[in-house]
Amino acid sequence: MSGSKPAPTQVSRLLAQTLSGEISRREVMKRAAAMGLSAGLIGQMLATASRSVSAQDKPAGWSLTAPKNLRTDLKGAQIAVILGADGPVVPWEEAAVKLFSDTTGIQVKRTSGPESSTERLAQYQQLFGAQASDVDAMMIDVIWPGIIAQHAFDLGPAMKSIGASFFERIVDNNTVDGALVGIPWYTDAGVMYYRKDLLDKYGASEPPATWADLETLAKKIIDGERSSNPDFQGFVWQGAAYEGLTCDALEWQVSNGGGTIVDKDAKVTVNNPQAIAAFERAKGWVGGISPAGVTTYKEEDARGVWQAGNSAFMRNWPYAYANGQAADSKIKDKFDITLVPKGDGADATNADCLGGWQMMTSKYSKNTDAAAEFCKFLCSPEVQKSFAIEQSRLPTIPDIYDDKDVLAANPYYARLKPVFLGGAVARPSTVTKDLYNDVSTAYFTAVNKILTGQGDSASTVGSLQSDIEKILQDL
Ligand code: GLC
């Protein structure tokens, strides 16, 4: 046989037999030699195959375990739930739903919601407006309790029955007039992703601490990379006119000492030189270190560019970590996470926007008991741990941050713990109550105008200040 090349199927059968333990390593070397493969080559092929097999070997939901205290007396009940957007989270959610049904006998119909939080709220408001009983439970954004409290079934008792202590700050956020609008499912904080390999290549020993440093480094990396990769970008983020831009722009503003949109006394804080300078700076990125199309990007658009290996930096939420580390990711092991940079001037500070999702039961549901049980299941420590390990979602139970399996999957949790455990900057949803969405819509619309050159910063920010003041007259 020597001299003729082995057919690929012969080789892959050999690898599969070795990995499954069907034949010994010694035997594989013998057969490989007979096929004309060197010991070094077959060793390398085995190492690669065992890496991808171990990733593929683990089906979505492999780390899920059922909490012990679930009710089994609701067998046969049927509920419909709206969970994450179509995308990489769906297989894990489906596995979780199946485990819940297998454990409780409650049938669950899962559907995806829109990626944009702004569109999702509009969809829910239609359902609530019609007092629709066809959706029993749904995930809700951390900024909505004041907007949708009147449609929620009180989940206080369900949360208590989980028997774990949740972050007090989030529980307070989710409590309106004494009732719990949603059980905290996962929390979120805006973070900066950076390519370690490119920082090394271009002689940067640390990720950028300020926006000015990020700009300089991004330019340098673009200059070096574009000749071999014309699609290469410096920095991708969320610039579309939707809630995600409110998060990004709040970070620019706060990090530059420019106020928090509305302060805790309901005073509007956008029309000031530091906020204007922060928006001007971001406008300068568009079509420079960032693609011109960034003003239409949401989270998954940014992640698409980043995970294809086409950007040096990305602002996003922690969910992109697990995706970036997937077996088939181009950037696996080449990146890390740090704080969002500081601006300039005396009041400059790090600002990472607080996000996160809760599980709510609709008060129009005809199965509030079964729906509450589902919310309880998803927010249980067991399920949160799996969500952190497989999908890098930030737990809402502080103890889970010390779990060794969770830390092994997410080493950056240890470093960013102070931010994740309470240091993130909240959007002004508590103080603006049911008017938050109007305030945020005015804000992201104005910022998007500035970014796309449809309005100059100073006058757009001036009108924004008075628009928000008008909205808040109804507070
Ligand atoms: C993330 C956050 C959420 C925020 C949204 C904006 O999903 O968890 O709070 O509103 O992004 O796009």
PDB file of N, CA, C and O in Angstrom, residues 225-277:
ATOM      1  N   GLU A 225      -3.339  45.711   9.391  1.00  0.00           N
ATOM      2  CA  GLU A 225      -4.120  44.528   8.974  1.00  0.00           C
ATOM      3  C   GLU A 225      -4.832  44.685   7.632  1.00  0.00           C
ATOM      4  O   GLU A 225      -5.102  43.706   6.951  1.00  0.00           O
ATOM      5  N   ARG A 226      -5.177  45.948   7.275  1.00  0.00           N
ATOM      6  CA  ARG A 226      -6.024  46.119   6.081  1.00  0.00           C
ATOM      7  C   ARG A 226      -5.378  45.607   4.795  1.00  0.00           C
ATOM      8  O   ARG A 226      -6.093  45.150   3.904  1.00  0.00           O
ATOM      9  N   SER A 227      -4.025  45.682   4.722  1.00  0.00           N
ATOM     10  CA  SER A 227      -3.396  45.269   3.457  1.00  0.00           C
ATOM     11  C   SER A 227      -3.679  43.792   3.179  1.00  0.00           C
ATOM     12  O   SER A 227      -3.897  43.410   2.039  1.00  0.00           O
ATOM     13  N   SER A 228      -3.731  42.986   4.242  1.00  0.00           N
ATOM     14  CA  SER A 228      -4.031  41.571   3.980  1.00  0.00           C
ATOM     15  C   SER A 228      -5.513  41.254   4.171  1.00  0.00           C
ATOM     16  O   SER A 228      -6.005  40.237   3.720  1.00  0.00           O
ATOM     17  N   ASN A 229      -6.240  42.123   4.852  1.00  0.00           N
ATOM     18  CA  ASN A 229      -7.673  41.886   5.082  1.00  0.00           C
ATOM     19  C   ASN A 229      -8.435  43.195   4.923  1.00  0.00           C
ATOM     20  O   ASN A 229      -8.611  43.947   5.882  1.00  0.00           O
ATOM     21  N   PRO A 230      -8.937  43.471   3.714  1.00  0.00           N
ATOM     22  CA  PRO A 230      -9.606  44.752   3.442  1.00  0.00           C
ATOM     23  C   PRO A 230     -10.857  44.972   4.296  1.00  0.00           C
ATOM     24  O   PRO A 230     -11.294  46.112   4.456  1.00  0.00           O
ATOM     25  N   ASP A 231     -11.412  43.894   4.863  1.00  0.00           N
ATOM     26  CA  ASP A 231     -12.630  44.036   5.677  1.00  0.00           C
ATOM     27  C   ASP A 231     -12.324  44.374   7.130  1.00  0.00           C
ATOM     28  O   ASP A 231     -13.230  44.485   7.949  1.00  0.00           O
ATOM     29  N   PHE A 232     -11.055  44.475   7.463  1.00  0.00           N
ATOM     30  CA  PHE A 232     -10.706  44.605   8.876  1.00  0.00           C
ATOM     31  C   PHE A 232     -11.156  45.946   9.472  1.00  0.00           C
ATOM     32  O   PHE A 232     -10.981  47.005   8.885  1.00  0.00           O
ATOM     33  N   GLN A 233     -11.748  45.876  10.684  1.00  0.00           N
ATOM     34  CA  GLN A 233     -12.252  47.068  11.393  1.00  0.00           C
ATOM     35  C   GLN A 233     -11.529  47.233  12.724  1.00  0.00           C
ATOM     36  O   GLN A 233     -11.026  46.259  13.284  1.00  0.00           O
ATOM     37  N   GLY A 234     -11.562  48.468  13.244  1.00  0.00           N
ATOM     38  CA  GLY A 234     -10.928  48.708  14.535  1.00  0.00           C
ATOM     39  C   GLY A 234     -11.854  48.402  15.706  1.00  0.00           C
ATOM     40  O   GLY A 234     -11.466  47.777  16.691  1.00  0.00           O
ATOM     41  N   PHE A 235     -13.115  48.881  15.591  1.00  0.00           N
ATOM     42  CA  PHE A 235     -13.993  48.845  16.759  1.00  0.00           C
ATOM     43  C   PHE A 235     -15.446  48.721  16.306  1.00  0.00           C
ATOM     44  O   PHE A 235     -15.922  49.541  15.522  1.00  0.00           O
ATOM     45  N   VAL A 236     -16.139  47.693  16.782  1.00  0.00           N
ATOM     46  CA  VAL A 236     -17.562  47.554  16.456  1.00  0.00           C
ATOM     47  C   VAL A 236     -18.411  47.648  17.725  1.00  0.00           C
ATOM     48  O   VAL A 236     -17.973  47.267  18.804  1.00  0.00           O
ATOM     49  N   TRP A 237     -19.628  48.179  17.573  1.00  0.00           N
ATOM     50  CA  TRP A 237     -20.491  48.449  18.724  1.00  0.00           C
ATOM     51  C   TRP A 237     -21.930  48.558  18.236  1.00  0.00           C
ATOM     52  O   TRP A 237     -22.229  48.148  17.101  1.00  0.00           O
ATOM     53  N   GLN A 238     -22.845  49.074  19.063  1.00  0.00           N
ATOM     54  CA  GLN A 238     -24.276  49.095  18.729  1.00  0.00           C
ATOM     55  C   GLN A 238     -24.699  50.535  18.445  1.00  0.00           C
ATOM     56  O   GLN A 238     -24.882  51.313  19.379  1.00  0.00           O
ATOM     57  N   GLY A 239     -24.861  50.874  17.164  1.00  0.00           N
ATOM     58  CA  GLY A 239     -25.180  52.263  16.808  1.00  0.00           C
ATOM     59  C   GLY A 239     -26.563  52.459  16.208  1.00  0.00           C
ATOM     60  O   GLY A 239     -26.925  53.580  15.836  1.00  0.00           O
ATOM     61  N   ALA A 240     -27.359  51.385  16.078  1.00  0.00           N
ATOM     62  CA  ALA A 240     -28.707  51.523  15.504  1.00  0.00           C
ATOM     63  C   ALA A 240     -29.593  52.317  16.466  1.00  0.00           C
ATOM     64  O   ALA A 240     -29.319  52.392  17.668  1.00  0.00           O
ATOM     65  N   ALA A 241     -30.671  52.893  15.919  1.00  0.00           N
ATOM     66  CA  ALA A 241     -31.588  53.668  16.774  1.00  0.00           C
ATOM     67  C   ALA A 241     -32.514  52.710  17.525  1.00  0.00           C
ATOM     68  O   ALA A 241     -33.609  52.398  17.066  1.00  0.00           O
ATOM     69  N   TYR A 242     -32.074  52.208  18.663  1.00  0.00           N
ATOM     70  CA  TYR A 242     -32.855  51.295  19.523  1.00  0.00           C
ATOM     71  C   TYR A 242     -32.219  51.294  20.906  1.00  0.00           C
ATOM     72  O   TYR A 242     -31.188  51.945  21.120  1.00  0.00           O
ATOM     73  N   GLU A 243     -32.798  50.537  21.825  1.00  0.00           N
ATOM     74  CA  GLU A 243     -32.344  50.550  23.218  1.00  0.00           C
ATOM     75  C   GLU A 243     -30.845  50.276  23.383  1.00  0.00           C
ATOM     76  O   GLU A 243     -30.198  50.835  24.276  1.00  0.00           O
ATOM     77  N   GLY A 244     -30.292  49.434  22.514  1.00  0.00           N
ATOM     78  CA  GLY A 244     -28.863  49.128  22.631  1.00  0.00           C
ATOM     79  C   GLY A 244     -27.989  50.374  22.506  1.00  0.00           C
ATOM     80  O   GLY A 244     -26.953  50.489  23.169  1.00  0.00           O
ATOM     81  N   LEU A 245     -28.402  51.339  21.670  1.00  0.00           N
ATOM     82  CA  LEU A 245     -27.619  52.576  21.532  1.00  0.00           C
ATOM     83  C   LEU A 245     -27.722  53.425  22.808  1.00  0.00           C
ATOM     84  O   LEU A 245     -26.760  54.091  23.193  1.00  0.00           O
ATOM     85  N   THR A 246     -28.871  53.362  23.462  1.00  0.00           N
ATOM     86  CA  THR A 246     -28.963  54.074  24.751  1.00  0.00           C
ATOM     87  C   THR A 246     -27.886  53.544  25.702  1.00  0.00           C
ATOM     88  O   THR A 246     -27.230  54.323  26.408  1.00  0.00           O
ATOM     89  N   CYS A 247     -27.678  52.228  25.685  1.00  0.00           N
ATOM     90  CA  CYS A 247     -26.661  51.632  26.576  1.00  0.00           C
ATOM     91  C   CYS A 247     -25.254  52.108  26.197  1.00  0.00           C
ATOM     92  O   CYS A 247     -24.482  52.557  27.048  1.00  0.00           O
ATOM     93  N   ASP A 248     -24.916  52.018  24.907  1.00  0.00           N
ATOM     94  CA  ASP A 248     -23.573  52.419  24.478  1.00  0.00           C
ATOM     95  C   ASP A 248     -23.333  53.906  24.747  1.00  0.00           C
ATOM     96  O   ASP A 248     -22.288  54.304  25.272  1.00  0.00           O
ATOM     97  N   ALA A 249     -24.317  54.739  24.390  1.00  0.00           N
ATOM     98  CA  ALA A 249     -24.128  56.188  24.505  1.00  0.00           C
ATOM     99  C   ALA A 249     -24.091  56.628  25.972  1.00  0.00           C
ATOM    100  O   ALA A 249     -23.368  57.566  26.334  1.00  0.00           O
ATOM    101  N   LEU A 250     -24.860  55.929  26.822  1.00  0.00           N
ATOM    102  CA  LEU A 250     -24.787  56.242  28.256  1.00  0.00           C
ATOM    103  C   LEU A 250     -23.363  55.981  28.768  1.00  0.00           C
ATOM    104  O   LEU A 250     -22.825  56.750  29.578  1.00  0.00           O
ATOM    105  N   GLU A 251     -22.753  54.906  28.279  1.00  0.00           N
ATOM    106  CA  GLU A 251     -21.362  54.609  28.684  1.00  0.00           C
ATOM    107  C   GLU A 251     -20.415  55.726  28.241  1.00  0.00           C
ATOM    108  O   GLU A 251     -19.559  56.164  29.010  1.00  0.00           O
ATOM    109  N   TRP A 252     -20.565  56.214  26.997  1.00  0.00           N
ATOM    110  CA  TRP A 252     -19.683  57.301  26.527  1.00  0.00           C
ATOM    111  C   TRP A 252     -19.864  58.529  27.403  1.00  0.00           C
ATOM    112  O   TRP A 252     -18.907  59.185  27.809  1.00  0.00           O
ATOM    113  N   GLN A 253     -21.146  58.821  27.669  1.00  0.00           N
ATOM    114  CA  GLN A 253     -21.487  60.029  28.410  1.00  0.00           C
ATOM    115  C   GLN A 253     -20.967  59.969  29.854  1.00  0.00           C
ATOM    116  O   GLN A 253     -20.254  60.871  30.301  1.00  0.00           O
ATOM    117  N   VAL A 254     -21.319  58.897  30.547  1.00  0.00           N
ATOM    118  CA  VAL A 254     -20.897  58.775  31.955  1.00  0.00           C
ATOM    119  C   VAL A 254     -19.370  58.704  32.043  1.00  0.00           C
ATOM    120  O   VAL A 254     -18.749  59.325  32.908  1.00  0.00           O
ATOM    121  N   SER A 255     -18.743  57.961  31.117  1.00  0.00           N
ATOM    122  CA  SER A 255     -17.288  57.785  31.191  1.00  0.00           C
ATOM    123  C   SER A 255     -16.561  59.110  30.976  1.00  0.00           C
ATOM    124  O   SER A 255     -15.413  59.275  31.360  1.00  0.00           O
ATOM    125  N   ASN A 256     -17.259  60.076  30.383  1.00  0.00           N
ATOM    126  CA  ASN A 256     -16.660  61.388  30.135  1.00  0.00           C
ATOM    127  C   ASN A 256     -17.130  62.420  31.169  1.00  0.00           C
ATOM    128  O   ASN A 256     -16.977  63.626  30.971  1.00  0.00           O
ATOM    129  N   GLY A 257     -17.750  61.956  32.222  1.00  0.00           N
ATOM    130  CA  GLY A 257     -18.260  62.865  33.256  1.00  0.00           C
ATOM    131  C   GLY A 257     -19.423  63.714  32.770  1.00  0.00           C
ATOM    132  O   GLY A 257     -19.637  64.829  33.251  1.00  0.00           O
ATOM    133  N   GLY A 258     -20.218  63.181  31.810  1.00  0.00           N
ATOM    134  CA  GLY A 258     -21.272  63.986  31.176  1.00  0.00           C
ATOM    135  C   GLY A 258     -22.674  63.766  31.681  1.00  0.00           C
ATOM    136  O   GLY A 258     -23.637  64.160  31.018  1.00  0.00           O
ATOM    137  N   GLY A 259     -22.834  63.131  32.852  1.00  0.00           N
ATOM    138  CA  GLY A 259     -24.193  62.930  33.387  1.00  0.00           C
ATOM    139  C   GLY A 259     -24.782  61.582  33.001  1.00  0.00           C
ATOM    140  O   GLY A 259     -24.197  60.830  32.225  1.00  0.00           O
ATOM    141  N   THR A 260     -25.963  61.297  33.588  1.00  0.00           N
ATOM    142  CA  THR A 260     -26.577  59.968  33.435  1.00  0.00           C
ATOM    143  C   THR A 260     -27.917  60.025  32.678  1.00  0.00           C
ATOM    144  O   THR A 260     -28.784  59.197  32.907  1.00  0.00           O
ATOM    145  N   ILE A 261     -28.125  61.014  31.832  1.00  0.00           N
ATOM    146  CA  ILE A 261     -29.361  61.289  31.075  1.00  0.00           C
ATOM    147  C   ILE A 261     -30.380  61.963  32.003  1.00  0.00           C
ATOM    148  O   ILE A 261     -30.787  63.094  31.762  1.00  0.00           O
ATOM    149  N   VAL A 262     -30.787  61.235  33.049  1.00  0.00           N
ATOM    150  CA  VAL A 262     -31.661  61.823  34.073  1.00  0.00           C
ATOM    151  C   VAL A 262     -31.056  61.419  35.417  1.00  0.00           C
ATOM    152  O   VAL A 262     -30.715  60.252  35.596  1.00  0.00           O
ATOM    153  N   ASP A 263     -30.879  62.352  36.344  1.00  0.00           N
ATOM    154  CA  ASP A 263     -30.269  61.961  37.625  1.00  0.00           C
ATOM    155  C   ASP A 263     -31.341  61.459  38.599  1.00  0.00           C
ATOM    156  O   ASP A 263     -32.525  61.419  38.269  1.00  0.00           O
ATOM    157  N   LYS A 264     -30.922  61.071  39.800  1.00  0.00           N
ATOM    158  CA  LYS A 264     -31.870  60.411  40.709  1.00  0.00           C
ATOM    159  C   LYS A 264     -32.960  61.353  41.210  1.00  0.00           C
ATOM    160  O   LYS A 264     -33.987  60.915  41.726  1.00  0.00           O
ATOM    161  N   ASP A 265     -32.755  62.671  41.028  1.00  0.00           N
ATOM    162  CA  ASP A 265     -33.809  63.624  41.390  1.00  0.00           C
ATOM    163  C   ASP A 265     -34.652  64.039  40.184  1.00  0.00           C
ATOM    164  O   ASP A 265     -35.319  65.076  40.219  1.00  0.00           O
ATOM    165  N   ALA A 266     -34.572  63.267  39.120  1.00  0.00           N
ATOM    166  CA  ALA A 266     -35.346  63.512  37.890  1.00  0.00           C
ATOM    167  C   ALA A 266     -34.900  64.761  37.127  1.00  0.00           C
ATOM    168  O   ALA A 266     -35.643  65.291  36.303  1.00  0.00           O
ATOM    169  N   LYS A 267     -33.684  65.231  37.403  1.00  0.00           N
ATOM    170  CA  LYS A 267     -33.143  66.361  36.649  1.00  0.00           C
ATOM    171  C   LYS A 267     -32.472  65.819  35.376  1.00  0.00           C
ATOM    172  O   LYS A 267     -31.709  64.856  35.429  1.00  0.00           O
ATOM    173  N   VAL A 268     -32.771  66.456  34.236  1.00  0.00           N
ATOM    174  CA  VAL A 268     -32.210  65.982  32.966  1.00  0.00           C
ATOM    175  C   VAL A 268     -30.757  66.442  32.842  1.00  0.00           C
ATOM    176  O   VAL A 268     -30.450  67.613  33.062  1.00  0.00           O
ATOM    177  N   THR A 269     -29.859  65.492  32.500  1.00  0.00           N
ATOM    178  CA  THR A 269     -28.424  65.807  32.484  1.00  0.00           C
ATOM    179  C   THR A 269     -27.797  65.391  31.156  1.00  0.00           C
ATOM    180  O   THR A 269     -26.946  64.507  31.121  1.00  0.00           O
ATOM    181  N   VAL A 270     -28.254  66.005  30.066  1.00  0.00           N
ATOM    182  CA  VAL A 270     -27.595  65.702  28.780  1.00  0.00           C
ATOM    183  C   VAL A 270     -26.923  66.913  28.147  1.00  0.00           C
ATOM    184  O   VAL A 270     -25.917  66.762  27.447  1.00  0.00           O
ATOM    185  N   ASN A 271     -27.476  68.105  28.388  1.00  0.00           N
ATOM    186  CA  ASN A 271     -26.915  69.264  27.694  1.00  0.00           C
ATOM    187  C   ASN A 271     -25.734  69.850  28.466  1.00  0.00           C
ATOM    188  O   ASN A 271     -25.882  70.804  29.231  1.00  0.00           O
ATOM    189  N   ASN A 272     -24.578  69.270  28.269  1.00  0.00           N
ATOM    190  CA  ASN A 272     -23.362  69.783  28.919  1.00  0.00           C
ATOM    191  C   ASN A 272     -22.173  69.460  28.013  1.00  0.00           C
ATOM    192  O   ASN A 272     -22.256  68.547  27.175  1.00  0.00           O
ATOM    193  N   PRO A 273     -21.080  70.225  28.143  1.00  0.00           N
ATOM    194  CA  PRO A 273     -19.950  70.074  27.210  1.00  0.00           C
ATOM    195  C   PRO A 273     -19.342  68.676  27.207  1.00  0.00           C
ATOM    196  O   PRO A 273     -18.927  68.180  26.156  1.00  0.00           O
ATOM    197  N   GLN A 274     -19.300  67.987  28.350  1.00  0.00           N
ATOM    198  CA  GLN A 274     -18.685  66.647  28.374  1.00  0.00           C
ATOM    199  C   GLN A 274     -19.531  65.634  27.606  1.00  0.00           C
ATOM    200  O   GLN A 274     -18.985  64.761  26.938  1.00  0.00           O
ATOM    201  N   ALA A 275     -20.865  65.746  27.727  1.00  0.00           N
ATOM    202  CA  ALA A 275     -21.733  64.824  26.982  1.00  0.00           C
ATOM    203  C   ALA A 275     -21.585  65.099  25.483  1.00  0.00           C
ATOM    204  O   ALA A 275     -21.422  64.174  24.680  1.00  0.00           O
ATOM    205  N   ILE A 276     -21.600  66.379  25.113  1.00  0.00           N
ATOM    206  CA  ILE A 276     -21.467  66.728  23.690  1.00  0.00           C
ATOM    207  C   ILE A 276     -20.137  66.214  23.140  1.00  0.00           C
ATOM    208  O   ILE A 276     -20.078  65.616  22.062  1.00  0.00           O
ATOM    209  N   ALA A 277     -19.073  66.388  23.935  1.00  0.00           N
ATOM    210  CA  ALA A 277     -17.751  65.914  23.478  1.00  0.00           C
ATOM    211  C   ALA A 277     -17.750  64.395  23.309  1.00  0.00           C
ATOM    212  O   ALA A 277     -17.137  63.862  22.376  1.00  0.00           O
TER     213      ALA A 277
END
